[in-house]
Amino acid sequence: MTGETELNETPVEAAVADPGQREMPGGVVSESLEALDASREDIQISIRGLGKTYRTDDSETVAIEGFDLDVKKGELISIVGPSGCGKTTLLRMIAGLLEPTTGSIVIDGRVCEGPGPDRGMVFQDFALFPWRSVRRNIEFGLEIDGTPSADRAARSDELLSMVGLTDFADARVHELSGGMKQRVAIARALATNPDVLLMDEPFGALDAQTRNLMQENLVNILSQTDQTVIFITHSVDEAVYLSDRIVVLTKRPATIKSIFDIPWEWPRDRAAPEFTALRKEILEELREENVMN
Ligand code: ADP
Protein backbone atom coordinates (compact mmCIF):
# COMPACT_ATOMS: atom_id res chain seq x y z
CA MET A 1 0.00 0.00 0.00
CA THR A 2 1.20 3.51 -0.70
CA GLY A 3 1.29 6.49 1.62
CA GLU A 4 -1.80 7.89 -0.08
CA THR A 5 -3.84 4.86 0.98
CA GLU A 6 -2.62 5.22 4.52
CA LEU A 7 -3.98 8.77 4.60
CA ASN A 8 -7.33 7.73 3.23
CA GLU A 9 -7.96 4.77 5.46
CA THR A 10 -8.08 3.96 9.16
CA PRO A 11 -6.62 0.69 10.41
CA VAL A 12 -9.43 -1.48 11.66
CA GLU A 13 -7.44 -1.99 14.87
CA ALA A 14 -8.14 1.65 15.70
CA ALA A 15 -11.87 1.05 15.35
CA VAL A 16 -11.58 -2.04 17.52
CA ALA A 17 -9.56 -0.18 20.18
CA ASP A 18 -12.53 2.12 20.66
CA PRO A 19 -15.14 -0.21 22.15
CA GLY A 20 -18.73 -0.07 21.01
CA GLN A 21 -19.61 2.48 18.39
CA ARG A 22 -17.41 5.20 16.95
CA GLU A 23 -18.40 8.32 15.07
CA MET A 24 -16.96 8.40 11.58
CA PRO A 25 -17.40 10.98 8.83
CA GLY A 26 -19.74 8.54 7.10
CA GLY A 27 -21.83 7.78 10.17
CA VAL A 28 -21.57 5.27 12.98
CA VAL A 29 -19.09 2.44 12.51
CA SER A 30 -20.38 -0.98 13.43
CA GLU A 31 -19.47 -2.87 16.61
CA SER A 32 -15.89 -3.96 17.24
CA LEU A 33 -16.78 -7.63 16.96
CA GLU A 34 -17.86 -7.05 13.38
CA ALA A 35 -14.62 -5.21 12.65
CA LEU A 36 -12.67 -8.13 14.08
CA ASP A 37 -14.66 -10.41 11.83
CA ALA A 38 -13.40 -8.35 8.89
CA SER A 39 -9.81 -9.09 9.82
CA ARG A 40 -10.31 -12.75 8.90
CA GLU A 41 -7.64 -13.49 6.35
CA ASP A 42 -9.81 -14.71 3.50
CA ILE A 43 -12.13 -11.68 3.60
CA GLN A 44 -11.19 -8.75 1.35
CA ILE A 45 -14.25 -6.56 1.82
CA SER A 46 -16.55 -6.55 4.82
CA ILE A 47 -19.67 -4.41 4.76
CA ARG A 48 -21.76 -3.95 7.90
CA GLY A 49 -25.02 -2.08 8.46
CA LEU A 50 -24.42 0.02 5.35
CA GLY A 51 -27.02 2.65 4.51
CA LYS A 52 -27.28 5.65 2.22
CA THR A 53 -29.97 8.31 2.28
CA TYR A 54 -29.87 11.10 -0.29
CA ARG A 55 -31.26 14.31 1.21
CA THR A 56 -32.22 17.54 -0.48
CA ASP A 57 -34.11 20.53 1.03
CA ASP A 58 -37.49 18.99 0.28
CA SER A 59 -36.90 15.26 -0.26
CA GLU A 60 -35.25 12.20 1.19
CA THR A 61 -34.44 9.03 -0.78
CA VAL A 62 -33.33 5.96 1.15
CA ALA A 63 -31.23 4.12 -1.46
CA ILE A 64 -29.64 1.41 0.73
CA GLU A 65 -30.48 0.18 4.20
CA GLY A 66 -29.01 -2.41 6.60
CA PHE A 67 -26.65 -3.92 4.01
CA ASP A 68 -24.21 -6.62 5.23
CA LEU A 69 -21.83 -8.55 2.97
CA ASP A 70 -18.42 -10.24 3.13
CA VAL A 71 -16.46 -10.65 -0.11
CA LYS A 72 -13.62 -13.16 -0.20
CA LYS A 73 -10.21 -12.44 -1.72
CA GLY A 74 -10.17 -13.26 -5.43
CA GLU A 75 -13.93 -13.68 -5.59
CA LEU A 76 -16.07 -12.30 -8.43
CA ILE A 77 -19.39 -11.14 -7.03
CA SER A 78 -22.15 -9.84 -9.27
CA ILE A 79 -24.83 -7.54 -7.94
CA VAL A 80 -28.20 -7.64 -9.70
CA GLY A 81 -31.40 -5.86 -8.75
CA PRO A 82 -34.30 -3.81 -10.06
CA SER A 83 -33.44 -0.57 -11.84
CA GLY A 84 -32.98 2.30 -9.37
CA CYS A 85 -32.63 0.02 -6.33
CA GLY A 86 -29.21 1.35 -5.31
CA LYS A 87 -26.55 -0.74 -7.11
CA THR A 88 -24.44 2.18 -8.31
CA THR A 89 -24.82 3.85 -4.91
CA LEU A 90 -23.39 0.72 -3.28
CA LEU A 91 -20.45 0.54 -5.71
CA ARG A 92 -19.65 4.24 -5.31
CA MET A 93 -19.54 3.84 -1.54
CA ILE A 94 -17.14 0.89 -1.86
CA ALA A 95 -15.05 3.03 -4.24
CA GLY A 96 -14.96 5.72 -1.54
CA LEU A 97 -16.58 8.23 -3.91
CA LEU A 98 -19.73 8.53 -1.80
CA GLU A 99 -19.98 8.73 1.98
CA PRO A 100 -22.27 6.20 3.69
CA THR A 101 -25.02 7.56 5.92
CA THR A 102 -24.68 4.59 8.30
CA GLY A 103 -22.46 1.55 8.69
CA SER A 104 -18.96 0.67 7.59
CA ILE A 105 -16.95 -0.76 4.72
CA VAL A 106 -13.72 -2.48 5.70
CA ILE A 107 -11.28 -3.30 2.89
CA ASP A 108 -8.33 -5.54 3.66
CA GLY A 109 -8.68 -4.77 7.37
CA ARG A 110 -8.98 -0.99 6.99
CA VAL A 111 -12.07 1.17 7.28
CA CYS A 112 -12.72 2.79 3.89
CA GLU A 113 -12.88 6.57 4.16
CA GLY A 114 -12.24 7.65 0.58
CA PRO A 115 -10.89 6.55 -2.79
CA GLY A 116 -7.54 4.75 -2.86
CA PRO A 117 -5.21 2.98 -5.28
CA ASP A 118 -6.29 -0.36 -3.78
CA ARG A 119 -9.53 -0.05 -5.82
CA GLY A 120 -9.77 0.31 -9.62
CA MET A 121 -12.99 1.28 -11.40
CA VAL A 122 -14.42 0.42 -14.81
CA PHE A 123 -17.49 2.32 -16.05
CA GLN A 124 -20.11 1.58 -18.70
CA ASP A 125 -19.07 4.60 -20.81
CA PHE A 126 -15.34 3.61 -20.72
CA ALA A 127 -14.32 7.08 -19.40
CA LEU A 128 -11.09 7.02 -21.46
CA PHE A 129 -9.00 10.10 -22.30
CA PRO A 130 -9.55 10.78 -26.03
CA TRP A 131 -6.39 12.86 -26.39
CA ARG A 132 -4.16 10.03 -25.15
CA SER A 133 -3.04 6.94 -27.06
CA VAL A 134 -4.14 3.49 -25.89
CA ARG A 135 -0.79 2.97 -24.15
CA ARG A 136 -0.90 6.35 -22.43
CA ASN A 137 -4.47 5.69 -21.25
CA ILE A 138 -3.27 2.45 -19.67
CA GLU A 139 -0.28 4.20 -18.09
CA PHE A 140 -2.36 7.03 -16.59
CA GLY A 141 -2.51 5.69 -12.99
CA LEU A 142 1.19 4.84 -13.11
CA GLU A 143 2.03 8.40 -14.15
CA ILE A 144 0.02 9.73 -11.20
CA ASP A 145 1.90 7.33 -8.91
CA GLY A 146 5.24 8.62 -10.26
CA THR A 147 6.28 5.25 -11.72
CA PRO A 148 9.44 5.72 -13.87
CA SER A 149 8.78 5.66 -17.63
CA ALA A 150 10.69 2.40 -18.31
CA ASP A 151 8.61 0.60 -15.65
CA ARG A 152 5.43 2.16 -17.04
CA ALA A 153 6.29 0.92 -20.53
CA ALA A 154 7.02 -2.60 -19.24
CA ARG A 155 3.72 -2.72 -17.35
CA SER A 156 1.68 -1.34 -20.27
CA ASP A 157 3.35 -3.86 -22.62
CA GLU A 158 2.25 -6.64 -20.28
CA LEU A 159 -1.32 -5.30 -20.06
CA LEU A 160 -1.60 -4.61 -23.82
CA SER A 161 -0.69 -8.24 -24.40
CA MET A 162 -3.12 -9.44 -21.72
CA VAL A 163 -6.07 -7.59 -23.30
CA GLY A 164 -4.98 -8.41 -26.87
CA LEU A 165 -4.24 -4.82 -27.97
CA THR A 166 -0.49 -4.86 -28.55
CA ASP A 167 -0.98 -3.79 -32.19
CA PHE A 168 -3.10 -0.82 -31.07
CA ALA A 169 -0.70 0.61 -28.48
CA ASP A 170 -0.32 3.89 -30.40
CA ALA A 171 -3.92 4.16 -31.64
CA ARG A 172 -6.26 6.89 -30.40
CA VAL A 173 -9.44 5.99 -28.57
CA HIS A 174 -11.72 7.07 -31.45
CA GLU A 175 -10.07 4.48 -33.70
CA LEU A 176 -11.25 1.61 -31.47
CA SER A 177 -14.47 -0.42 -31.35
CA GLY A 178 -16.58 -0.43 -28.16
CA GLY A 179 -15.19 -3.78 -27.04
CA MET A 180 -11.62 -2.60 -27.59
CA LYS A 181 -12.29 0.61 -25.65
CA GLN A 182 -13.56 -1.41 -22.71
CA ARG A 183 -10.47 -3.65 -22.85
CA VAL A 184 -8.35 -0.47 -22.59
CA ALA A 185 -10.44 0.64 -19.60
CA ILE A 186 -9.93 -2.73 -17.89
CA ALA A 187 -6.18 -2.61 -18.57
CA ARG A 188 -6.04 0.95 -17.19
CA ALA A 189 -7.88 -0.13 -14.03
CA LEU A 190 -5.48 -3.08 -13.58
CA ALA A 191 -2.30 -1.08 -14.25
CA THR A 192 -1.60 -0.18 -10.63
CA ASN A 193 -2.48 -3.72 -9.56
CA PRO A 194 -5.42 -2.81 -7.29
CA ASP A 195 -6.69 -5.42 -4.84
CA VAL A 196 -10.27 -4.78 -5.90
CA LEU A 197 -11.83 -4.10 -9.30
CA LEU A 198 -15.20 -2.33 -9.18
CA MET A 199 -17.13 -2.66 -12.44
CA ASP A 200 -20.38 -0.73 -13.02
CA GLU A 201 -22.32 -2.24 -15.95
CA PRO A 202 -19.03 -2.40 -17.91
CA PHE A 203 -20.49 -4.22 -20.92
CA GLY A 204 -23.89 -2.50 -20.88
CA ALA A 205 -23.15 -0.33 -23.93
CA LEU A 206 -21.91 -3.20 -26.13
CA ASP A 207 -23.87 -5.27 -28.64
CA ALA A 208 -24.83 -8.79 -27.56
CA GLN A 209 -22.09 -10.57 -29.52
CA THR A 210 -19.30 -8.25 -28.33
CA ARG A 211 -20.67 -8.49 -24.82
CA ASN A 212 -20.33 -12.29 -24.79
CA LEU A 213 -16.78 -11.99 -26.16
CA MET A 214 -15.91 -9.45 -23.48
CA GLN A 215 -17.20 -11.78 -20.77
CA GLU A 216 -14.85 -14.49 -22.10
CA ASN A 217 -12.03 -11.91 -22.24
CA LEU A 218 -12.66 -10.87 -18.66
CA VAL A 219 -12.56 -14.46 -17.42
CA ASN A 220 -9.22 -14.90 -19.27
CA ILE A 221 -7.78 -11.67 -17.90
CA LEU A 222 -8.84 -12.43 -14.33
CA SER A 223 -7.36 -15.93 -14.56
CA GLN A 224 -3.97 -14.19 -14.94
CA THR A 225 -4.49 -11.82 -11.98
CA ASP A 226 -5.77 -12.15 -8.42
CA GLN A 227 -8.18 -9.25 -8.19
CA THR A 228 -11.38 -9.37 -6.16
CA VAL A 229 -14.20 -8.12 -8.40
CA ILE A 230 -17.55 -6.53 -7.67
CA PHE A 231 -19.53 -6.45 -10.89
CA ILE A 232 -22.82 -4.63 -11.34
CA THR A 233 -25.02 -5.82 -14.17
CA HIS A 234 -28.58 -5.80 -15.45
CA SER A 235 -27.94 -9.07 -17.27
CA VAL A 236 -28.66 -12.22 -15.27
CA ASP A 237 -27.11 -14.26 -18.10
CA GLU A 238 -23.86 -12.28 -17.72
CA ALA A 239 -23.94 -12.69 -13.93
CA VAL A 240 -24.39 -16.48 -14.17
CA TYR A 241 -21.61 -16.70 -16.78
CA LEU A 242 -19.07 -14.71 -14.75
CA SER A 243 -19.69 -14.99 -11.04
CA ASP A 244 -18.56 -17.01 -8.07
CA ARG A 245 -21.57 -15.56 -6.27
CA ILE A 246 -24.58 -13.51 -7.30
CA VAL A 247 -26.20 -11.10 -4.86
CA VAL A 248 -29.82 -10.29 -5.71
CA LEU A 249 -31.02 -7.00 -4.27
CA THR A 250 -34.54 -6.00 -3.28
CA LYS A 251 -36.27 -2.96 -4.70
CA ARG A 252 -35.26 0.32 -3.09
CA PRO A 253 -34.13 0.68 -0.36
CA ALA A 254 -31.76 -2.07 -1.42
CA THR A 255 -31.08 -4.91 0.97
CA ILE A 256 -29.99 -8.44 0.10
CA LYS A 257 -32.85 -10.62 -1.11
CA SER A 258 -30.78 -13.74 -1.81
CA ILE A 259 -27.27 -14.93 -2.61
CA PHE A 260 -26.47 -17.68 -5.14
CA ASP A 261 -23.18 -19.62 -5.02
CA ILE A 262 -21.92 -20.81 -8.40
CA PRO A 263 -19.23 -23.48 -8.05
CA TRP A 264 -18.82 -24.18 -11.80
CA GLU A 265 -15.50 -23.84 -13.62
CA TRP A 266 -14.97 -21.71 -16.74
CA PRO A 267 -15.65 -21.74 -19.62
CA ARG A 268 -19.32 -22.11 -18.77
CA ASP A 269 -21.90 -23.46 -21.18
CA ARG A 270 -24.85 -21.10 -21.44
CA ALA A 271 -26.92 -23.88 -23.01
CA ALA A 272 -26.34 -26.32 -20.11
CA PRO A 273 -29.57 -27.20 -18.26
CA GLU A 274 -28.15 -26.11 -14.88
CA PHE A 275 -27.12 -22.74 -16.39
CA THR A 276 -30.59 -22.03 -17.78
CA ALA A 277 -32.27 -23.31 -14.59
CA LEU A 278 -30.22 -20.95 -12.39
CA ARG A 279 -30.81 -18.06 -14.78
CA LYS A 280 -34.55 -18.71 -14.60
CA GLU A 281 -34.52 -18.90 -10.80
CA ILE A 282 -32.72 -15.55 -10.48
CA LEU A 283 -34.96 -13.91 -13.07
CA GLU A 284 -37.96 -15.06 -11.05
CA GLU A 285 -36.49 -13.45 -7.91
CA LEU A 286 -36.04 -10.20 -9.81
CA ARG A 287 -39.53 -10.40 -11.28
CA GLU A 288 -40.97 -10.62 -7.77
CA GLU A 289 -39.15 -7.39 -6.84
CA ASN A 290 -40.30 -5.61 -9.99
CA VAL A 291 -43.91 -6.72 -9.44
CA MET A 292 -43.69 -5.37 -5.89
CA ASN A 293 -42.70 -2.01 -7.40
P1 ADP B 1 -29.25 1.65 -9.60
O1 ADP B 1 -27.79 1.72 -9.84
O2 ADP B 1 -29.67 0.38 -8.91
O3 ADP B 1 -30.07 1.88 -10.84
P2 ADP B 1 -28.81 4.08 -8.07
O4 ADP B 1 -27.85 3.69 -7.02
O5 ADP B 1 -28.29 4.85 -9.24
O6 ADP B 1 -29.63 2.81 -8.55
O7 ADP B 1 -29.96 4.97 -7.39
C1 ADP B 1 -30.72 4.52 -6.27
C2 ADP B 1 -31.75 5.57 -5.90
O8 ADP B 1 -31.08 6.73 -5.40
C3 ADP B 1 -32.61 6.03 -7.07
O9 ADP B 1 -33.92 6.25 -6.61
C4 ADP B 1 -31.94 7.33 -7.50
O10 ADP B 1 -32.90 8.21 -8.05
C5 ADP B 1 -31.43 7.86 -6.17
N1 ADP B 1 -30.24 8.68 -6.35
C6 ADP B 1 -29.06 8.29 -6.92
N2 ADP B 1 -28.17 9.29 -6.89
C7 ADP B 1 -28.78 10.33 -6.28
C8 ADP B 1 -28.36 11.67 -5.94
N3 ADP B 1 -27.14 12.11 -6.21
N4 ADP B 1 -29.27 12.46 -5.32
C9 ADP B 1 -30.52 12.03 -5.02
N5 ADP B 1 -30.97 10.79 -5.31
C10 ADP B 1 -30.11 9.95 -5.93
PDB file of N, CA, C and O in Angstrom, residues 44-45 71-77 194-198 222 225-230:
ATOM      1  N   GLN A  44     -11.782  -9.979   1.895  1.00  0.00           N
ATOM      2  CA  GLN A  44     -11.190  -8.747   1.352  1.00  0.00           C
ATOM      3  C   GLN A  44     -12.041  -7.530   1.700  1.00  0.00           C
ATOM      4  O   GLN A  44     -11.518  -6.473   2.028  1.00  0.00           O
ATOM      5  N   ILE A  45     -13.353  -7.702   1.567  1.00  0.00           N
ATOM      6  CA  ILE A  45     -14.252  -6.565   1.821  1.00  0.00           C
ATOM      7  C   ILE A  45     -15.328  -7.019   2.799  1.00  0.00           C
ATOM      8  O   ILE A  45     -15.954  -8.063   2.601  1.00  0.00           O
ATOM      9  N   VAL A  71     -16.953 -10.200   1.197  1.00  0.00           N
ATOM     10  CA  VAL A  71     -16.460 -10.647  -0.107  1.00  0.00           C
ATOM     11  C   VAL A  71     -15.078 -11.253   0.095  1.00  0.00           C
ATOM     12  O   VAL A  71     -14.201 -10.617   0.696  1.00  0.00           O
ATOM     13  N   LYS A  72     -14.908 -12.474  -0.398  1.00  0.00           N
ATOM     14  CA  LYS A  72     -13.617 -13.160  -0.198  1.00  0.00           C
ATOM     15  C   LYS A  72     -12.580 -12.667  -1.194  1.00  0.00           C
ATOM     16  O   LYS A  72     -12.919 -12.205  -2.293  1.00  0.00           O
ATOM     17  N   LYS A  73     -11.306 -12.817  -0.814  1.00  0.00           N
ATOM     18  CA  LYS A  73     -10.205 -12.443  -1.721  1.00  0.00           C
ATOM     19  C   LYS A  73     -10.297 -13.245  -3.002  1.00  0.00           C
ATOM     20  O   LYS A  73     -10.494 -14.462  -2.955  1.00  0.00           O
ATOM     21  N   GLY A  74     -10.175 -12.578  -4.149  1.00  0.00           N
ATOM     22  CA  GLY A  74     -10.170 -13.258  -5.433  1.00  0.00           C
ATOM     23  C   GLY A  74     -11.547 -13.655  -5.936  1.00  0.00           C
ATOM     24  O   GLY A  74     -11.665 -14.241  -7.013  1.00  0.00           O
ATOM     25  N   GLU A  75     -12.576 -13.292  -5.197  1.00  0.00           N
ATOM     26  CA  GLU A  75     -13.933 -13.682  -5.589  1.00  0.00           C
ATOM     27  C   GLU A  75     -14.490 -12.692  -6.617  1.00  0.00           C
ATOM     28  O   GLU A  75     -14.160 -11.508  -6.579  1.00  0.00           O
ATOM     29  N   LEU A  76     -15.335 -13.200  -7.536  1.00  0.00           N
ATOM     30  CA  LEU A  76     -16.069 -12.296  -8.428  1.00  0.00           C
ATOM     31  C   LEU A  76     -17.541 -12.350  -8.019  1.00  0.00           C
ATOM     32  O   LEU A  76     -18.189 -13.382  -8.152  1.00  0.00           O
ATOM     33  N   ILE A  77     -18.002 -11.226  -7.487  1.00  0.00           N
ATOM     34  CA  ILE A  77     -19.394 -11.135  -7.027  1.00  0.00           C
ATOM     35  C   ILE A  77     -20.157 -10.224  -7.969  1.00  0.00           C
ATOM     36  O   ILE A  77     -19.713  -9.108  -8.260  1.00  0.00           O
ATOM     37  N   PRO A 194      -4.561  -2.995  -8.468  1.00  0.00           N
ATOM     38  CA  PRO A 194      -5.415  -2.808  -7.287  1.00  0.00           C
ATOM     39  C   PRO A 194      -5.864  -4.157  -6.732  1.00  0.00           C
ATOM     40  O   PRO A 194      -5.907  -5.142  -7.470  1.00  0.00           O
ATOM     41  N   ASP A 195      -6.190  -4.176  -5.444  1.00  0.00           N
ATOM     42  CA  ASP A 195      -6.686  -5.424  -4.842  1.00  0.00           C
ATOM     43  C   ASP A 195      -8.107  -5.719  -5.323  1.00  0.00           C
ATOM     44  O   ASP A 195      -8.514  -6.872  -5.395  1.00  0.00           O
ATOM     45  N   VAL A 196      -8.844  -4.639  -5.593  1.00  0.00           N
ATOM     46  CA  VAL A 196     -10.273  -4.784  -5.897  1.00  0.00           C
ATOM     47  C   VAL A 196     -10.588  -4.059  -7.200  1.00  0.00           C
ATOM     48  O   VAL A 196     -10.137  -2.933  -7.420  1.00  0.00           O
ATOM     49  N   LEU A 197     -11.367  -4.715  -8.051  1.00  0.00           N
ATOM     50  CA  LEU A 197     -11.830  -4.104  -9.295  1.00  0.00           C
ATOM     51  C   LEU A 197     -13.339  -3.892  -9.151  1.00  0.00           C
ATOM     52  O   LEU A 197     -14.077  -4.851  -8.874  1.00  0.00           O
ATOM     53  N   LEU A 198     -13.774  -2.642  -9.309  1.00  0.00           N
ATOM     54  CA  LEU A 198     -15.196  -2.326  -9.180  1.00  0.00           C
ATOM     55  C   LEU A 198     -15.727  -2.012 -10.575  1.00  0.00           C
ATOM     56  O   LEU A 198     -15.243  -1.081 -11.227  1.00  0.00           O
ATOM     57  N   LEU A 222      -8.842 -12.231 -15.787  1.00  0.00           N
ATOM     58  CA  LEU A 222      -8.840 -12.434 -14.331  1.00  0.00           C
ATOM     59  C   LEU A 222      -8.140 -13.727 -13.942  1.00  0.00           C
ATOM     60  O   LEU A 222      -7.636 -13.854 -12.828  1.00  0.00           O
ATOM     61  N   THR A 225      -4.698 -12.781 -13.071  1.00  0.00           N
ATOM     62  CA  THR A 225      -4.491 -11.816 -11.980  1.00  0.00           C
ATOM     63  C   THR A 225      -5.182 -12.375 -10.732  1.00  0.00           C
ATOM     64  O   THR A 225      -5.761 -13.447 -10.781  1.00  0.00           O
ATOM     65  N   ASP A 226      -5.108 -11.625  -9.622  1.00  0.00           N
ATOM     66  CA  ASP A 226      -5.768 -12.151  -8.415  1.00  0.00           C
ATOM     67  C   ASP A 226      -6.729 -11.132  -7.815  1.00  0.00           C
ATOM     68  O   ASP A 226      -6.943 -11.090  -6.618  1.00  0.00           O
ATOM     69  N   GLN A 227      -7.280 -10.285  -8.669  1.00  0.00           N
ATOM     70  CA  GLN A 227      -8.183  -9.251  -8.185  1.00  0.00           C
ATOM     71  C   GLN A 227      -9.489  -9.822  -7.625  1.00  0.00           C
ATOM     72  O   GLN A 227      -9.989 -10.833  -8.127  1.00  0.00           O
ATOM     73  N   THR A 228     -10.012  -9.138  -6.626  1.00  0.00           N
ATOM     74  CA  THR A 228     -11.376  -9.371  -6.157  1.00  0.00           C
ATOM     75  C   THR A 228     -12.253  -8.439  -6.997  1.00  0.00           C
ATOM     76  O   THR A 228     -11.882  -7.289  -7.214  1.00  0.00           O
ATOM     77  N   VAL A 229     -13.388  -8.944  -7.489  1.00  0.00           N
ATOM     78  CA  VAL A 229     -14.195  -8.119  -8.401  1.00  0.00           C
ATOM     79  C   VAL A 229     -15.626  -7.984  -7.890  1.00  0.00           C
ATOM     80  O   VAL A 229     -16.246  -8.980  -7.503  1.00  0.00           O
ATOM     81  N   ILE A 230     -16.115  -6.751  -7.898  1.00  0.00           N
ATOM     82  CA  ILE A 230     -17.553  -6.530  -7.673  1.00  0.00           C
ATOM     83  C   ILE A 230     -18.096  -5.971  -8.978  1.00  0.00           C
ATOM     84  O   ILE A 230     -17.616  -4.950  -9.488  1.00  0.00           O
TER      85      ILE A 230
END
